[in-house]
Amino acid sequence: MKISPDKLLTRVRKLCLSYPESVETSSWGHPNFCAGKKAFVTLERWEGRPPIAFRVKDAEKEKSRTGGEFFLTPYGRGQWVSLWIDKPTPEWSVIEGLIDQGYRLVALKRMLSALEG
């Protein structure tokens, strides 16, 4: 099912900001979600299309996920994978899992303790 970029942003924002000490910032005209000062999710425009980018441990592995159009984030140095959101999006469980993975990769120990507690 295809979801509008605005509705996707609203849902992603709610998920990202539910994590301890997460904040929304803006750079280059698009929203970024950070654990403290480190970004773990960003929504942007690339080549005129809207993708959502996730911080991951192994971008090469993650880009092969089924259910969506994943690609290596061009500026991500192998640490980010992006998903086109102008096509049918994958199950929300996939997006939620990537958000959680990204947060856990960049969060400080106290943030992870707060998340677990």
Short mmCIF file of C-alpha atoms in Angstrom, two decimals:
data_model
loop_
_atom_site.label_atom_id
_atom_site.label_comp_id
_atom_site.label_asym_id
_atom_site.label_seq_id
_atom_site.Cartn_x
_atom_site.Cartn_y
_atom_site.Cartn_z
CA MET A 1 0.00 0.00 0.00
CA LYS A 2 1.28 3.44 -0.91
CA ILE A 3 1.25 6.12 1.79
CA SER A 4 1.62 9.86 1.25
CA PRO A 5 4.96 11.36 2.29
CA ASP A 6 3.16 13.61 4.82
CA LYS A 7 1.40 10.68 6.49
CA LEU A 8 4.61 8.68 6.49
CA LEU A 9 6.48 11.57 8.11
CA THR A 10 3.81 11.89 10.79
CA ARG A 11 4.02 8.20 11.62
CA VAL A 12 7.84 8.07 11.47
CA ARG A 13 8.07 11.21 13.63
CA LYS A 14 5.84 9.65 16.29
CA LEU A 15 7.91 6.45 16.30
CA CYS A 16 11.30 8.16 16.36
CA LEU A 17 10.39 10.67 19.05
CA SER A 18 9.11 7.88 21.31
CA TYR A 19 12.73 6.85 21.99
CA PRO A 20 14.57 8.28 25.04
CA GLU A 21 16.34 11.58 24.33
CA SER A 22 15.46 11.51 20.64
CA VAL A 23 15.00 14.82 18.89
CA GLU A 24 14.02 16.11 15.50
CA THR A 25 16.39 18.45 13.74
CA SER A 26 16.44 19.91 10.26
CA SER A 27 19.32 20.08 7.84
CA TRP A 28 19.37 20.75 4.13
CA GLY A 29 15.62 21.32 4.34
CA HIS A 30 14.56 17.91 5.58
CA PRO A 31 13.83 16.30 8.96
CA ASN A 32 16.41 14.20 10.76
CA PHE A 33 15.79 12.16 13.89
CA CYS A 34 18.67 11.93 16.31
CA ALA A 35 19.54 10.07 19.49
CA GLY A 36 21.28 12.92 21.23
CA LYS A 37 23.44 14.38 18.46
CA LYS A 38 23.66 11.33 16.16
CA ALA A 39 21.12 10.80 13.39
CA PHE A 40 19.39 7.45 13.01
CA VAL A 41 16.57 8.28 10.53
CA THR A 42 16.15 11.00 7.94
CA LEU A 43 13.53 11.84 5.33
CA GLU A 44 14.78 13.66 2.30
CA ARG A 45 14.71 14.08 -1.47
CA TRP A 46 17.19 12.31 -3.67
CA GLU A 47 17.19 12.68 -7.43
CA GLY A 48 13.79 14.38 -7.14
CA ARG A 49 12.22 11.43 -5.27
CA PRO A 50 11.39 11.00 -1.56
CA PRO A 51 13.28 8.30 0.35
CA ILE A 52 13.57 7.55 4.04
CA ALA A 53 17.11 6.71 5.19
CA PHE A 54 17.93 4.46 8.13
CA ARG A 55 21.23 4.09 10.02
CA VAL A 56 22.14 0.39 9.88
CA LYS A 57 25.00 -1.88 10.82
CA ASP A 58 25.44 -3.36 7.33
CA ALA A 59 23.84 -1.38 4.50
CA GLU A 60 24.82 -3.91 1.83
CA LYS A 61 22.89 -6.63 3.68
CA GLU A 62 19.90 -4.41 4.48
CA LYS A 63 19.39 -3.21 0.90
CA SER A 64 18.37 -6.75 -0.10
CA ARG A 65 15.26 -6.68 2.13
CA THR A 66 12.07 -7.71 0.38
CA GLY A 67 8.87 -5.69 0.24
CA GLY A 68 10.27 -2.37 -0.86
CA GLU A 69 12.79 -0.57 -2.97
CA PHE A 70 15.86 -0.31 -0.76
CA PHE A 71 19.15 1.15 -1.96
CA LEU A 72 22.45 2.17 -0.45
CA THR A 73 22.19 5.76 0.72
CA PRO A 74 24.66 7.59 -1.56
CA TYR A 75 26.28 9.65 1.22
CA GLY A 76 26.04 7.00 3.93
CA ARG A 77 29.52 5.41 3.75
CA GLY A 78 27.94 1.95 3.96
CA GLN A 79 26.14 2.80 7.21
CA TRP A 80 22.80 3.90 5.77
CA VAL A 81 20.12 2.25 3.65
CA SER A 82 17.26 4.15 2.02
CA LEU A 83 13.76 3.20 0.96
CA TRP A 84 11.82 4.96 -1.79
CA ILE A 85 8.51 6.09 -0.32
CA ASP A 86 6.81 7.13 -3.54
CA LYS A 87 6.12 3.45 -4.28
CA PRO A 88 4.26 0.94 -2.13
CA THR A 89 6.01 0.83 1.24
CA PRO A 90 6.93 -2.38 3.03
CA GLU A 91 5.16 -3.59 6.13
CA TRP A 92 5.39 -1.15 9.01
CA SER A 93 7.09 -3.86 11.03
CA VAL A 94 10.08 -3.53 8.64
CA ILE A 95 10.19 0.26 9.04
CA GLU A 96 9.77 0.00 12.81
CA GLY A 97 12.57 -2.57 12.98
CA LEU A 98 14.93 -0.35 11.00
CA ILE A 99 14.10 2.66 13.17
CA ASP A 100 14.79 0.61 16.31
CA GLN A 101 18.04 -0.77 14.88
CA GLY A 102 19.23 2.71 13.93
CA TYR A 103 18.43 4.16 17.33
CA ARG A 104 20.25 1.36 19.13
CA LEU A 105 23.33 1.82 16.93
CA VAL A 106 23.82 5.48 17.84
CA ALA A 107 22.24 5.82 21.30
CA LEU A 108 24.38 6.29 24.39
CA LYS A 109 24.35 3.63 27.11
CA ARG A 110 22.10 5.74 29.35
CA MET A 111 19.58 6.07 26.51
CA LEU A 112 19.57 2.32 25.97
CA SER A 113 19.15 1.77 29.72
CA ALA A 114 16.18 4.15 29.70
CA LEU A 115 14.73 2.29 26.73
CA GLU A 116 15.05 -1.07 28.47
CA GLY A 117 13.85 0.25 31.85
#
